[in-house]
XYZ file of C-alpha atoms in Angstrom:
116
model
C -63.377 80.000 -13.633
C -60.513 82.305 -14.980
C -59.974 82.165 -18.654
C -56.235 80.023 -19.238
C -53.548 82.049 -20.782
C -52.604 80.162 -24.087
C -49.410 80.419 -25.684
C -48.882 79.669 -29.624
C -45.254 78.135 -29.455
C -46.239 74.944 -31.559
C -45.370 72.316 -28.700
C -45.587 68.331 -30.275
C -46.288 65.503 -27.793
C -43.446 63.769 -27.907
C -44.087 60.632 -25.269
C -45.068 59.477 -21.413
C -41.069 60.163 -20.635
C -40.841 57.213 -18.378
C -37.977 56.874 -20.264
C -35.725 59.008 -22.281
C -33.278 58.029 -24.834
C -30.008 58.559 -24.749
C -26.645 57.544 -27.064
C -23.741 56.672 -24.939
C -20.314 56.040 -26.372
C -19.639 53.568 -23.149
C -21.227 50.288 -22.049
C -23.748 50.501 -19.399
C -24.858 47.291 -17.756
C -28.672 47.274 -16.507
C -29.190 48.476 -13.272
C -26.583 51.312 -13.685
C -27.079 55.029 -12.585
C -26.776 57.380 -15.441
C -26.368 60.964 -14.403
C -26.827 63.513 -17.280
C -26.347 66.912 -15.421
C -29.444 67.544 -13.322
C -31.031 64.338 -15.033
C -30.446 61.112 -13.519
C -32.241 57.817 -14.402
C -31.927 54.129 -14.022
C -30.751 51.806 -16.908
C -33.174 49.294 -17.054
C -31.546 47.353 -20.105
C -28.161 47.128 -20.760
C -26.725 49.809 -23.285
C -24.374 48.807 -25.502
C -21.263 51.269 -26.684
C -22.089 53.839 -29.107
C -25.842 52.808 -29.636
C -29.298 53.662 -28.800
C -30.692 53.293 -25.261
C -32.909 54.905 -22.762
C -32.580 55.681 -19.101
C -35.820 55.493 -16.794
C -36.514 58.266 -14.979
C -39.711 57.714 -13.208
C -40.631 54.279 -10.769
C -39.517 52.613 -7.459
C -35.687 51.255 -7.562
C -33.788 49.731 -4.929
C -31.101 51.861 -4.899
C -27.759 51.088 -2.844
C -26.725 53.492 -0.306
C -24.028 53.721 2.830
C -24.982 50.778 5.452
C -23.939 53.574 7.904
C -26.130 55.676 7.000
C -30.288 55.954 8.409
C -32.329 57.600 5.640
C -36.066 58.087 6.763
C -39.257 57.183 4.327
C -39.936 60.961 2.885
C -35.904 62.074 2.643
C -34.532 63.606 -0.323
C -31.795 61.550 -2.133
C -29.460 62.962 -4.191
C -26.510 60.530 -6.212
C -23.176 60.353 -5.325
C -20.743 60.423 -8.845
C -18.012 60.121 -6.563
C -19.216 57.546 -3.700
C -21.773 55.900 -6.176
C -24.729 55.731 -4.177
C -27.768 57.904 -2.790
C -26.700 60.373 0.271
C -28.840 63.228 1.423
C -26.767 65.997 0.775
C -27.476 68.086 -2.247
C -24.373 70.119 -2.371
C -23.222 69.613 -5.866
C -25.130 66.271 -6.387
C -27.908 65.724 -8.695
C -31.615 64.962 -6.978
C -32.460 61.425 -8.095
C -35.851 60.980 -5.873
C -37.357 60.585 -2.543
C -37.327 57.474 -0.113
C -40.428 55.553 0.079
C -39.316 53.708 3.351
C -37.252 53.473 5.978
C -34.006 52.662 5.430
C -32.070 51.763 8.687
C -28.191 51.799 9.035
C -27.993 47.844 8.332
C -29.539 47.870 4.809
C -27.418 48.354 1.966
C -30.249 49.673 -0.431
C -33.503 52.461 -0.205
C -36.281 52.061 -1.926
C -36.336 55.540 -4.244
C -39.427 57.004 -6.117
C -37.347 58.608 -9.165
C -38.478 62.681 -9.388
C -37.398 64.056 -12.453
């Protein structure tokens, strides 16, 4: 066994981060998308306006997507800020997880593990 390389930078435990807070100056009802740059989580409360919340960013959501659209169990999913759901192309969208089942062209939602 190698010896680990150690570095002195004075890290604190902080929390899980299952969830992380966030101050919003707008409402956001429960269930919303919250996209923070390359950070996007689910609100699993509602937020009220200029207050205290926190976004999760880890768990299984049924999250709505295109009914046209076939997204396999194991594809990529990235969120739409201008369509406002999942797709799977990442050009200029920010990841938000990975299906964990099929999701055929009739369903409206995809269940996504959030990867953050």
């Amino acid at each position: 066994m190698s010896n680990p390389i150690i570095a002195p930078v004075g890290a604190i435990y902080v929390h899980e981060g299952v969830t992380v807070p966030i101050v919003t100056d707008v409402e956001i009802p429960a269930g919303n998308v919250v996209v923070l740059g390359k950070l996007v989580g689910i609100a699993k409360f509602g937020i009220c306006a200029n207050s205290r919340g926190s976004i999760t960013v880890a768990g299984v959501f049924d999250v709505v997507k295109d009914p046209t659209t076939n997204i396999p169990a194991g594809t990529i999913l990235y969120w739409s800020k201008i369509s406002h759901h999942v797709i799977k192309n990442a050009y200029a969208h920010s990841m938000i997880g990975i299906a964990v089942e099929d999701a055929p062209p009739s369903s409206l939602t995809v269940k996504v593990k959030l990867l953050q």
